[in-house]
PDB file of C-alpha atoms and ligand atoms in Angstrom:
ATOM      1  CA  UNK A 242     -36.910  96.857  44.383  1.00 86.00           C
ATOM      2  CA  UNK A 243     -33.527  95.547  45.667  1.00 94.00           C
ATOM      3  CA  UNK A 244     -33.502  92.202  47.800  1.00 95.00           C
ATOM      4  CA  UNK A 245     -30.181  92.584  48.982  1.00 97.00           C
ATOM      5  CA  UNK A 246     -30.166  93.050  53.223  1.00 97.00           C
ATOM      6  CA  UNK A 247     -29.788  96.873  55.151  1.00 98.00           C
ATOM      7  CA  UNK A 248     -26.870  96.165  57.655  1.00 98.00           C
ATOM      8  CA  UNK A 249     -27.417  97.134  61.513  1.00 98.00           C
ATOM      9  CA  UNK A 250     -24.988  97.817  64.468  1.00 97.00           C
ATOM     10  CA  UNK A 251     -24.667  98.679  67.532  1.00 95.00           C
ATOM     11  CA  UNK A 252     -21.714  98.214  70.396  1.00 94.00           C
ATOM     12  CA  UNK A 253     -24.230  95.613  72.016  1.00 91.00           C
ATOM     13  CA  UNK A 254     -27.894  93.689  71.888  1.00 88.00           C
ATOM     14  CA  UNK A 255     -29.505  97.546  72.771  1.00 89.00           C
ATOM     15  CA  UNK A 256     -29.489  98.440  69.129  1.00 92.00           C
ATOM     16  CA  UNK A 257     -32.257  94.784  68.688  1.00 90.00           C
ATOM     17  CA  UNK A 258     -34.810  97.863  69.731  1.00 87.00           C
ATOM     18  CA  UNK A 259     -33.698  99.683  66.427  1.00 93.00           C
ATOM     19  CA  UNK A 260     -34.689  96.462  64.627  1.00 92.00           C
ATOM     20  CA  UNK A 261     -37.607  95.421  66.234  1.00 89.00           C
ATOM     21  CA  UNK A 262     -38.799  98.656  65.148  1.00 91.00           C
ATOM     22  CA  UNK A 263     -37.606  98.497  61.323  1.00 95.00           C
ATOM     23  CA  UNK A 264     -38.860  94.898  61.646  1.00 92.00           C
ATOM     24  CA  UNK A 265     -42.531  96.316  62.380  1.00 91.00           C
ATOM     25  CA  UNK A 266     -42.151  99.297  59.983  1.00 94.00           C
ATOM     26  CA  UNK A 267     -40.285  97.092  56.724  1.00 96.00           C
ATOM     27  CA  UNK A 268     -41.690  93.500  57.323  1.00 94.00           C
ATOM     28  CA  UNK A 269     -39.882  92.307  54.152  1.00 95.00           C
ATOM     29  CA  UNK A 270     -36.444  93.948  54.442  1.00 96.00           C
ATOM     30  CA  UNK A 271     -33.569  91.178  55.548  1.00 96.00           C
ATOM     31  CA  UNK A 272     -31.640  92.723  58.105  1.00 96.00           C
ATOM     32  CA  UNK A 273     -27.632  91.753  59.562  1.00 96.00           C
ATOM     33  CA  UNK A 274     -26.829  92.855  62.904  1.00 94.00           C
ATOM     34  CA  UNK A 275     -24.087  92.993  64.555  1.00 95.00           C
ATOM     35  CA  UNK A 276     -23.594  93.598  68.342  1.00 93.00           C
ATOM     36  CA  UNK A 277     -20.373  94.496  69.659  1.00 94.00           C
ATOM     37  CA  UNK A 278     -20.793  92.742  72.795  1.00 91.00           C
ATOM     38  CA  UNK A 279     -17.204  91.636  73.485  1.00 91.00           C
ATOM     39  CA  UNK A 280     -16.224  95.217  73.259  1.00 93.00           C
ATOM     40  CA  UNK A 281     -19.355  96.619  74.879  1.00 92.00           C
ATOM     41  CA  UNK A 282     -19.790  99.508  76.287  1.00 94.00           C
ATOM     42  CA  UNK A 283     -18.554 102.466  73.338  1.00 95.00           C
ATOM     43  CA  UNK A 284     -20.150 105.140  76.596  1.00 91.00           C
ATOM     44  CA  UNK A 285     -16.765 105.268  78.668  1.00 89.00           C
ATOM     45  CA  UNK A 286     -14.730 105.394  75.400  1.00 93.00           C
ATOM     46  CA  UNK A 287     -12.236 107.592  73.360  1.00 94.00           C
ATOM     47  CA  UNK A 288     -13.967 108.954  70.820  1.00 93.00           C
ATOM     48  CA  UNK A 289     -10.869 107.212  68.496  1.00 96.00           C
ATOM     49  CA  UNK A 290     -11.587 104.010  69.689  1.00 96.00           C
ATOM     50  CA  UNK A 291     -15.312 103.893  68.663  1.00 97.00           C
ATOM     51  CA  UNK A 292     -14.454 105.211  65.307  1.00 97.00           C
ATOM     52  CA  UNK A 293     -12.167 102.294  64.844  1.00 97.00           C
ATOM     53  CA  UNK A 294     -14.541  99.843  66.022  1.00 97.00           C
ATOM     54  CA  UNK A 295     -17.397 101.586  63.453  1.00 98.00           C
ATOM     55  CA  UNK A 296     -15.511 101.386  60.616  1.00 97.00           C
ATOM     56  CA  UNK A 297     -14.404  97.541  61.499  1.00 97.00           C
ATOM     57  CA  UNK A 298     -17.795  96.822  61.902  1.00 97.00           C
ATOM     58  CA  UNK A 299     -18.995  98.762  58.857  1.00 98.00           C
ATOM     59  CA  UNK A 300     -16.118  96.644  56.792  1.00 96.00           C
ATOM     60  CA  UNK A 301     -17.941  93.803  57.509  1.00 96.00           C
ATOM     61  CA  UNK A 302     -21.105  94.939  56.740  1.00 97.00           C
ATOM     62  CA  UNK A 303     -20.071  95.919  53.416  1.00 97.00           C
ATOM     63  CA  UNK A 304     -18.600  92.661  52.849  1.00 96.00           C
ATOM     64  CA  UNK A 305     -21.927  90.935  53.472  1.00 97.00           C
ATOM     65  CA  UNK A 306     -23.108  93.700  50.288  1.00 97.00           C
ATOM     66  CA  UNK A 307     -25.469  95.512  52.425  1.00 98.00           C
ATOM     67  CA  UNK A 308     -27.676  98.954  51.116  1.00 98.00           C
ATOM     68  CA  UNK A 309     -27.557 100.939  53.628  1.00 98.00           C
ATOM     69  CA  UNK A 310     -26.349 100.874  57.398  1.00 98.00           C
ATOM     70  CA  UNK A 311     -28.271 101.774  60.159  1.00 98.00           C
ATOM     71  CA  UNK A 312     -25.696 102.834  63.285  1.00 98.00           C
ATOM     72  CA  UNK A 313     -28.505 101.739  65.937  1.00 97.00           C
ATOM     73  CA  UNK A 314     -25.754 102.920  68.564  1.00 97.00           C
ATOM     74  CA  UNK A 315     -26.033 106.844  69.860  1.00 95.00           C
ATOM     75  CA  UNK A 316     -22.483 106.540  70.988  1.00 95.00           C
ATOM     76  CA  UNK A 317     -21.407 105.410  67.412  1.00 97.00           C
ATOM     77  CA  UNK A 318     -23.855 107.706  65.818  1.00 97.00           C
ATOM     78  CA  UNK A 319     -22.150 110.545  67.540  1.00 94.00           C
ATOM     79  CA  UNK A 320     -18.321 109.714  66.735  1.00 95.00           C
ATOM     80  CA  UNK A 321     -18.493 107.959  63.696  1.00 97.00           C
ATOM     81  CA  UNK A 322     -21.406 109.083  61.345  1.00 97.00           C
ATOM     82  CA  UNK A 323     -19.725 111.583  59.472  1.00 96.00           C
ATOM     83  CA  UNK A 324     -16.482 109.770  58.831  1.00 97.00           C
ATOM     84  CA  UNK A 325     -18.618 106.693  57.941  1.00 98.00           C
ATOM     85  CA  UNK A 326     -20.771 108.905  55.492  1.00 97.00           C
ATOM     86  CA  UNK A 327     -17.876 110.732  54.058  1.00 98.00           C
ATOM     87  CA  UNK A 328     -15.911 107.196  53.454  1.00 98.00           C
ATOM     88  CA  UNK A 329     -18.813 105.055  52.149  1.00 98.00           C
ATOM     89  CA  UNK A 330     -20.923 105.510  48.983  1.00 96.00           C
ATOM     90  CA  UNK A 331     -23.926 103.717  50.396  1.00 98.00           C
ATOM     91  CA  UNK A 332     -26.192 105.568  52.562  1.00 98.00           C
ATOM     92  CA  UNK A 333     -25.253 105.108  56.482  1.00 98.00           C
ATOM     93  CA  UNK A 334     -27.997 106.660  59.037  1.00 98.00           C
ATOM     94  CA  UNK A 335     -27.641 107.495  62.762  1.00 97.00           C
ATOM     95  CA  UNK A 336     -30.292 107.615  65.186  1.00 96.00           C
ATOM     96  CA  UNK A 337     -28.898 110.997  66.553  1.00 96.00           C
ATOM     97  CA  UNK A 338     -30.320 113.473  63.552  1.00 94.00           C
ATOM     98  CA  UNK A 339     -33.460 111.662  63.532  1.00 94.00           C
ATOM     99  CA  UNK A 340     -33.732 111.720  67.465  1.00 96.00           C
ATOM    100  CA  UNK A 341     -33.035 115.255  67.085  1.00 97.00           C
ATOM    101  CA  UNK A 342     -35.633 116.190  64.217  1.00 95.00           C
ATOM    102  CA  UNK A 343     -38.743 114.300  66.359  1.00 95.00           C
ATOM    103  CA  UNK A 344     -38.062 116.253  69.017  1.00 96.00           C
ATOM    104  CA  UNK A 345     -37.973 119.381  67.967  1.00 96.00           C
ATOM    105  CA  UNK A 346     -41.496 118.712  66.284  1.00 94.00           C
ATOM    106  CA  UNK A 347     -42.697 117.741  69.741  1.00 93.00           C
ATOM    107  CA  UNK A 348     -40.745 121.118  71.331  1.00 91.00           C
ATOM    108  CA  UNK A 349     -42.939 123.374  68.832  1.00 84.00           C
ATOM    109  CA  UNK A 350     -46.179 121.889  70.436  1.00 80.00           C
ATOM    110  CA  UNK A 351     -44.724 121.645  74.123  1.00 73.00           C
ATOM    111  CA  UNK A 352     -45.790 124.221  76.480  1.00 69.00           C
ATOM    112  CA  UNK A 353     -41.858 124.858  77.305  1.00 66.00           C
ATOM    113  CA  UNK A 354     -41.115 124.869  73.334  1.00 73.00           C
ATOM    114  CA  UNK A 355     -37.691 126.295  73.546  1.00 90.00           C
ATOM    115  CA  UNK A 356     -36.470 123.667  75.504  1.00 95.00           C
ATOM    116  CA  UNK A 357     -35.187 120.053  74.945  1.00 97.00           C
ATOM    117  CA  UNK A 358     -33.871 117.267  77.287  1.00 97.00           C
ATOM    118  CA  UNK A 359     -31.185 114.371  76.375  1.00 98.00           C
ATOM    119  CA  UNK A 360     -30.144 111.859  78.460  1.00 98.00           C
ATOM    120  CA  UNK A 361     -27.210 109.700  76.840  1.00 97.00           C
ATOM    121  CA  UNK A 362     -23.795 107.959  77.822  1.00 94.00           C
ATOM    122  CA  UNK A 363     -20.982 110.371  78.653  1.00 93.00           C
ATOM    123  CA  UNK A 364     -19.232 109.931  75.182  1.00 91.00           C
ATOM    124  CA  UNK A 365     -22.858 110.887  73.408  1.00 94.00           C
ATOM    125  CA  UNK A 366     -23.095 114.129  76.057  1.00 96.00           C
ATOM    126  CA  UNK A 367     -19.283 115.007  75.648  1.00 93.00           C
ATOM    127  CA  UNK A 368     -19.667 115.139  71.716  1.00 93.00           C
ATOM    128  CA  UNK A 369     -22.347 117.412  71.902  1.00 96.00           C
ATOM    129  CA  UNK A 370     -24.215 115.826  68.670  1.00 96.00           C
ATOM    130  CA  UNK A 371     -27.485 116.000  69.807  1.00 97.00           C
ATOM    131  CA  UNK A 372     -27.274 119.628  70.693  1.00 97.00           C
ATOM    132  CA  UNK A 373     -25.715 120.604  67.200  1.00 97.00           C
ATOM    133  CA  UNK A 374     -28.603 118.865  65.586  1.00 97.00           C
ATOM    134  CA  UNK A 375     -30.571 120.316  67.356  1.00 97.00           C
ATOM    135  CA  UNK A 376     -29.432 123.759  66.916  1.00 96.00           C
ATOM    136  CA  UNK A 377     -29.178 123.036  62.902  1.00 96.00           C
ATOM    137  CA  UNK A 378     -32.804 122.911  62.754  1.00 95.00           C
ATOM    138  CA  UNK A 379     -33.832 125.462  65.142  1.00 94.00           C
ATOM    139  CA  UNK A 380     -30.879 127.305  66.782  1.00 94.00           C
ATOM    140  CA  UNK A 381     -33.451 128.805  69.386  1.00 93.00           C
ATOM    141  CA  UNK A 382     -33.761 126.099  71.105  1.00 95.00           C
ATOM    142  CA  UNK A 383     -32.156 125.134  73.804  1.00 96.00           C
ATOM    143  CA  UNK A 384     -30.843 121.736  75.048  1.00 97.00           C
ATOM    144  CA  UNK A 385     -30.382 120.531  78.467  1.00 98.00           C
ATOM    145  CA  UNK A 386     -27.612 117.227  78.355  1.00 97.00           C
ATOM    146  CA  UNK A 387     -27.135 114.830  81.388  1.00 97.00           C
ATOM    147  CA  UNK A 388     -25.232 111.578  80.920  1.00 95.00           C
ATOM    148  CA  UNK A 389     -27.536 108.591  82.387  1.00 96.00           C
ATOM    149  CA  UNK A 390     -24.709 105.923  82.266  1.00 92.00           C
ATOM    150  CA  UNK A 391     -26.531 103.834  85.752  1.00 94.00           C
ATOM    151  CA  UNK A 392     -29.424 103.594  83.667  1.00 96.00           C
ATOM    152  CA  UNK A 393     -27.698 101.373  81.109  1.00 94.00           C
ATOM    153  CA  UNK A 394     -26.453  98.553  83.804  1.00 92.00           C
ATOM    154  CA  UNK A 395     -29.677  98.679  85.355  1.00 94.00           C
ATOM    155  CA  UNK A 396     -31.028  97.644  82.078  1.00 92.00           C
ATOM    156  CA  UNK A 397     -28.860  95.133  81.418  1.00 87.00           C
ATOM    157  CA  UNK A 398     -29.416  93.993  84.943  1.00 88.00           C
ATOM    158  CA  UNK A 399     -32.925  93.233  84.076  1.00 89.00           C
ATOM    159  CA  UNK A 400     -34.092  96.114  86.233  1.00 93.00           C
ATOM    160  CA  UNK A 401     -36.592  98.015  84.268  1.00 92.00           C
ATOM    161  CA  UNK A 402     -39.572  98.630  86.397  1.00 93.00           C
ATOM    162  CA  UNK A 403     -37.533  98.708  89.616  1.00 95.00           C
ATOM    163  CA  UNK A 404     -37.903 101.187  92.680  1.00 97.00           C
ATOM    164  CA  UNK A 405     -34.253 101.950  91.841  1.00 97.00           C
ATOM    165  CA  UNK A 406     -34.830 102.712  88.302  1.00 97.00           C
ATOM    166  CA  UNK A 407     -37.485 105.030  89.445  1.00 98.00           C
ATOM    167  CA  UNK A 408     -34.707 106.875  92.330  1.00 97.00           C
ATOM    168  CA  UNK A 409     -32.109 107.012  89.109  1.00 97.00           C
ATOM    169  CA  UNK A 410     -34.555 108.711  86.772  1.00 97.00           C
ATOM    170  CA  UNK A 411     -34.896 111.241  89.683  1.00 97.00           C
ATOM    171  CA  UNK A 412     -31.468 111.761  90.321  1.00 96.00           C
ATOM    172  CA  UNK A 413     -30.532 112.601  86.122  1.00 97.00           C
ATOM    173  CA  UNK A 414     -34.128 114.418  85.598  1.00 98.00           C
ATOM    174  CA  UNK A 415     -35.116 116.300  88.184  1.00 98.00           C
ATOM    175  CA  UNK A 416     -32.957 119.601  87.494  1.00 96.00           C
ATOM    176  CA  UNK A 417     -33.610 119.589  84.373  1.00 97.00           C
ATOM    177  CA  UNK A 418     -37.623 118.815  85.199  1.00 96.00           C
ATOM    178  CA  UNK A 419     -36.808 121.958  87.452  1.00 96.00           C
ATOM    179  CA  UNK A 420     -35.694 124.275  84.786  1.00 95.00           C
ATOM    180  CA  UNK A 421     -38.878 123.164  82.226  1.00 94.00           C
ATOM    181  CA  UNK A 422     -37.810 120.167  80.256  1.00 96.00           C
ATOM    182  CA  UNK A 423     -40.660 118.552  79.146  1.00 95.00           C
ATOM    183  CA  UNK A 424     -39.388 116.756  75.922  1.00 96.00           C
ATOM    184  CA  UNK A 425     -36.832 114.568  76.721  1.00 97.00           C
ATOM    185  CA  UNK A 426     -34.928 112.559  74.030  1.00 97.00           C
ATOM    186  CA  UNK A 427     -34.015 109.002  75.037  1.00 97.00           C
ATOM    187  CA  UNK A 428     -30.298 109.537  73.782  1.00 96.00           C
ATOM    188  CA  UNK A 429     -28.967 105.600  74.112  1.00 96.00           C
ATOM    189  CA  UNK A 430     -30.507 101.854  72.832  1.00 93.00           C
ATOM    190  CA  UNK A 431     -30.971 101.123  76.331  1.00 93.00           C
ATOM    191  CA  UNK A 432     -33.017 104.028  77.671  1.00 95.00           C
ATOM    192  CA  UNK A 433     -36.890 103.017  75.297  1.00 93.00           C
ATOM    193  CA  UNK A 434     -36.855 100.140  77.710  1.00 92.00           C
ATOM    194  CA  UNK A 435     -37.120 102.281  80.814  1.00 96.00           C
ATOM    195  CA  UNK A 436     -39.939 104.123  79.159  1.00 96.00           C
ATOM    196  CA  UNK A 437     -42.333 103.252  81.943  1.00 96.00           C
ATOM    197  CA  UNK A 438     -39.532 103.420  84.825  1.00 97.00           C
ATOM    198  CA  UNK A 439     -39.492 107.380  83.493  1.00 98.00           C
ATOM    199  CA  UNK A 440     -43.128 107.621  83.109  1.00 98.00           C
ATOM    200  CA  UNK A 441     -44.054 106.697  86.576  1.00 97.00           C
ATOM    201  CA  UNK A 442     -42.136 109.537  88.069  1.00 98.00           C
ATOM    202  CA  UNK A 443     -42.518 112.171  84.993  1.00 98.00           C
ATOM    203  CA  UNK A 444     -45.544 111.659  83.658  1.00 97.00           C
ATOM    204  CA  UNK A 445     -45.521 115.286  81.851  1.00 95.00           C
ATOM    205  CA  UNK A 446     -42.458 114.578  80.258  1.00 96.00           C
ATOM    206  CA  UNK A 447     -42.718 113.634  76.845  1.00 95.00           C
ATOM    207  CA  UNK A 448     -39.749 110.801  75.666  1.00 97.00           C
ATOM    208  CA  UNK A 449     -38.241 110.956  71.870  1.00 97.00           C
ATOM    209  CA  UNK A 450     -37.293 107.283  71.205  1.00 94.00           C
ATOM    210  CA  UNK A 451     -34.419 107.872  68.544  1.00 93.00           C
ATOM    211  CA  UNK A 452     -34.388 103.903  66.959  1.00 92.00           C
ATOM    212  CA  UNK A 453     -38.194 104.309  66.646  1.00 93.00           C
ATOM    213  CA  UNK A 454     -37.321 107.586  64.443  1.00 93.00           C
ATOM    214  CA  UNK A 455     -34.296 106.101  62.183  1.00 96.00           C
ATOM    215  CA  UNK A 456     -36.514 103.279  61.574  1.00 96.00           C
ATOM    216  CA  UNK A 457     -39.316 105.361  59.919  1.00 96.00           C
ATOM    217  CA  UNK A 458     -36.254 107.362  58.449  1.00 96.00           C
ATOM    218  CA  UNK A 459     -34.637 104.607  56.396  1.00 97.00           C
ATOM    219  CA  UNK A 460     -38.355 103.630  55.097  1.00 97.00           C
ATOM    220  CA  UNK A 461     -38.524 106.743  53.566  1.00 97.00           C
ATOM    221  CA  UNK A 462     -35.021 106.608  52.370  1.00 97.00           C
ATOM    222  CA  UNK A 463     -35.098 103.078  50.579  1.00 97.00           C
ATOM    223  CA  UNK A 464     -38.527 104.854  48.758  1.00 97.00           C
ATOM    224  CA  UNK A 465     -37.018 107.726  48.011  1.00 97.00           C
ATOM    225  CA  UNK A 466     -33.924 105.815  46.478  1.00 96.00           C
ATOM    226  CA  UNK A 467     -36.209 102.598  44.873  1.00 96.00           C
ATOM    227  CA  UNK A 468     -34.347 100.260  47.261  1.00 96.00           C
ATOM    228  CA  UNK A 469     -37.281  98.782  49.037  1.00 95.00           C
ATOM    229  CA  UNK A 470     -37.569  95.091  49.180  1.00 95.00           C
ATOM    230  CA  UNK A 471     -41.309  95.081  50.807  1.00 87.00           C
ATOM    231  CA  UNK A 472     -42.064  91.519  49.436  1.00 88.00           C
ATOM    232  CA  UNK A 473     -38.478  90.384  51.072  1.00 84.00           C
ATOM    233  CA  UNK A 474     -37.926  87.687  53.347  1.00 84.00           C
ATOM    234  CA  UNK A 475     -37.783  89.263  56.161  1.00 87.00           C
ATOM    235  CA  UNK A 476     -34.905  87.330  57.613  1.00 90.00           C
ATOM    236  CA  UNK A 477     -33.194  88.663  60.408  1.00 90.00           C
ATOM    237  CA  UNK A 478     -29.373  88.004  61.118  1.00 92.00           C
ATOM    238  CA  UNK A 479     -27.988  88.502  64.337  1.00 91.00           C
ATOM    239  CA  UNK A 480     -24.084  88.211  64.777  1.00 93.00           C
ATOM    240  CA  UNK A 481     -22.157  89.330  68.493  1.00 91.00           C
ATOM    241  CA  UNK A 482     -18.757  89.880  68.764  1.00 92.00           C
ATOM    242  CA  UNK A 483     -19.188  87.841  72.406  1.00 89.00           C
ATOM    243  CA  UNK A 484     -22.167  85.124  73.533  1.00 85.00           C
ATOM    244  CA  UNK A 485     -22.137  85.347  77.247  1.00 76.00           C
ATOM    245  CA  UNK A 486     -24.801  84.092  79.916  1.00 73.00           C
ATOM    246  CA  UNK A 487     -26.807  86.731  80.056  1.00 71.00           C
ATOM    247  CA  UNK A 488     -27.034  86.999  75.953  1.00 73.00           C
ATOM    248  CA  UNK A 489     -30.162  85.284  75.779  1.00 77.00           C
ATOM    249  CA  UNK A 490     -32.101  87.462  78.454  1.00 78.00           C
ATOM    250  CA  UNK A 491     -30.953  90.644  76.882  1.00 80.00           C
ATOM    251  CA  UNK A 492     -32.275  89.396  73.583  1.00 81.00           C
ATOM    252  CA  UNK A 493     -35.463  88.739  74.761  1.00 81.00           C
ATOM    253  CA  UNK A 494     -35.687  91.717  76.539  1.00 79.00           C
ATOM    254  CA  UNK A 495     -34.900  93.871  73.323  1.00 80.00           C
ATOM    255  CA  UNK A 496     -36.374  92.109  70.681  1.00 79.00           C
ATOM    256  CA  UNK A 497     -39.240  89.628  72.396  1.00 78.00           C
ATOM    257  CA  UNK A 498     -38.750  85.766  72.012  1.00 72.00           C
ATOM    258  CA  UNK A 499     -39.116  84.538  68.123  1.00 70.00           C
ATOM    259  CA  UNK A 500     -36.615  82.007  68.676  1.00 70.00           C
ATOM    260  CA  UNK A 501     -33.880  84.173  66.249  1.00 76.00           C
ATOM    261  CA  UNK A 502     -30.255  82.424  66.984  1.00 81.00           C
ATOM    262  CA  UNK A 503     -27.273  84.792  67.370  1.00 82.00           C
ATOM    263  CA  UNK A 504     -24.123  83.500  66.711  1.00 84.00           C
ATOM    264  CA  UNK A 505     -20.313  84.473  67.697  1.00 84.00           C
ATOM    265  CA  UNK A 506     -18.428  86.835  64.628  1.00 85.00           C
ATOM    266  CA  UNK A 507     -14.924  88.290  65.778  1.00 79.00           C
ATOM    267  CA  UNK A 508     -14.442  91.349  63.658  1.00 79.00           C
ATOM    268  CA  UNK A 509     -11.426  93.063  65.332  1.00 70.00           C
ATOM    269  CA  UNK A 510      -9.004  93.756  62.373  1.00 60.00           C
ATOM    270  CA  UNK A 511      -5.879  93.725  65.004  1.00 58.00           C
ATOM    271  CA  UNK A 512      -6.475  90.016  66.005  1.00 49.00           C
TER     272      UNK A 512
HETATM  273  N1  DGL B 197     -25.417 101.488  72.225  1.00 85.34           N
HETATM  274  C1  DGL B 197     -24.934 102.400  73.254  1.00 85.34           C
HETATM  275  C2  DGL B 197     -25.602 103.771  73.035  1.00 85.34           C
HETATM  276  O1  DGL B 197     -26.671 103.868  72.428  1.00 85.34           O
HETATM  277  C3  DGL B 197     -25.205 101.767  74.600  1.00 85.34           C
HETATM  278  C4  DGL B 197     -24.286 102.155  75.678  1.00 85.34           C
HETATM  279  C5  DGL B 197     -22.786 101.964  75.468  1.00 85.34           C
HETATM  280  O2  DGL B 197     -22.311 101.239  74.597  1.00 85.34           O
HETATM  281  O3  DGL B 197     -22.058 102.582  76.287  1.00 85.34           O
HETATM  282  O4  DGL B 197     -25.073 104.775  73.406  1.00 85.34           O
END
């Protein structure tokens, strides 16, 4: 048992889908998020800068005596896991190995089991993490990467069920459709909530929803480690590093309308 809170983050409100999903799996955990809105998006990035911006953000996080952090971000995951894991002595997770492990179960049972689909931002593609975890469980298969970067402003824009969401799942999928893809791992926060969008066109494809799969992975890490806290709380804190207009929307788009507050936190350690 250890009450104190597991510390989430992600470079904007996306990474809420990480902890609606811990929230349903670990009703008693306390959970503080932060959102990097005001530096949103980590996709077009150097993969520098979003290191600097992890370990800022993990700083914080640390400060606020958290037991594990959960990078909810597949950009961040990809750049910054390792350096956060080699500098911290608490355990930090990233949706990308645990993206990568559920869908090589589903590969084995596909009927095109040596193949696997990502779609992710073009830092998450360029760093290639989801093919070397991939290949470090089972090197024969092979992965098939396109960077879906549309797909995260048409999310943001509300757009989720839209004939143009539907025309920009074509135009990233359909080669790799083509060439047998038929487990496709939804490699960014934004992409679980054009799950339907994707289904409508593909409905043979089967998606891999990476926050769903770190969620269940941190449950079984607390156990494993006695650092549960299942009578908890179950608070949820919610900081941005920017409130605009459209903050409220997004929220309720990623994490449903409870009436949570999120207020303004500037974290940048150059200001
Ligand atoms: N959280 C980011 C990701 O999962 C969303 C996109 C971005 O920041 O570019 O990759």
């Amino acid at each position: 048992m250890d009450p104190r809170p597991i510390g989430v983050f992600d470079s904007g409100v996306g990474g809420l889908t990480v902890c609606k999903a811990m929230k349903d799996i670990m009703p008693g955990e306390h959970i503080i998020y932060f959102g990097d809105t005001g530096r949103f998006p980590y996709g077009t990035r150097s993969i520098e800068t979003i290191i600097r911006y992890s370990r800022e953000i993990t700083e914080y996080l640390k400060s606020r005596d958290v037991k594990m952090i959960v990078i909810a971000c597949n950009t961040s995951s990809a750049a910054a896991l390792d350096v956060l894991r080699r500098e911290n002595d608490i355990p930090v997770l990233g949706v990308i190995d645990a993206g990568a492990r559920a869908a090589c179960k589903k590969a084995e049972m596909a009927p095109h089991g040596d193949l696997i689909g990502v779609i992710a931002t073009r830092a998450t593609v360029k760093s290639e993490s989801y093919v070397k975890a991939v290949h470090s469980i089972s090197p024969r298969i092979k992965v098939l990467q396109r960077h879906a970067t549309i797909f995260v402003s048409l999310t943001e824009e509300g757009w989720i069920d839209e004939e143009v969401t539907r025309l920009a799942a074509k135009k990233y999928i359909q080669d790799i459709f083509d060439e047998g893809v038929r487990v496709l791992v939804l490699g960014c926060t934004h992409f679980p909530l054009l799950k339907k969008a994707i289904k409508d066109v593909y409905p043979d494809i089967e998606l891999v929803d990476s926050g769903i799969e770190v969620a269940w992975e941190a449950q079984r890490i607390l156990a494993e480690k006695s650092l549960e806290n299942s009578g908890g709380d179950g608070g949820i804190e919610l900081y941005t590093s920017d409130i605009t207009d459209s903050m409220e929307r997004l929220k309720e788009l990623f994490f449903g309308n409870n009436g949570t507050k999120i207020s303004k936190l500037i974290i940048d350690s150059r200001i």
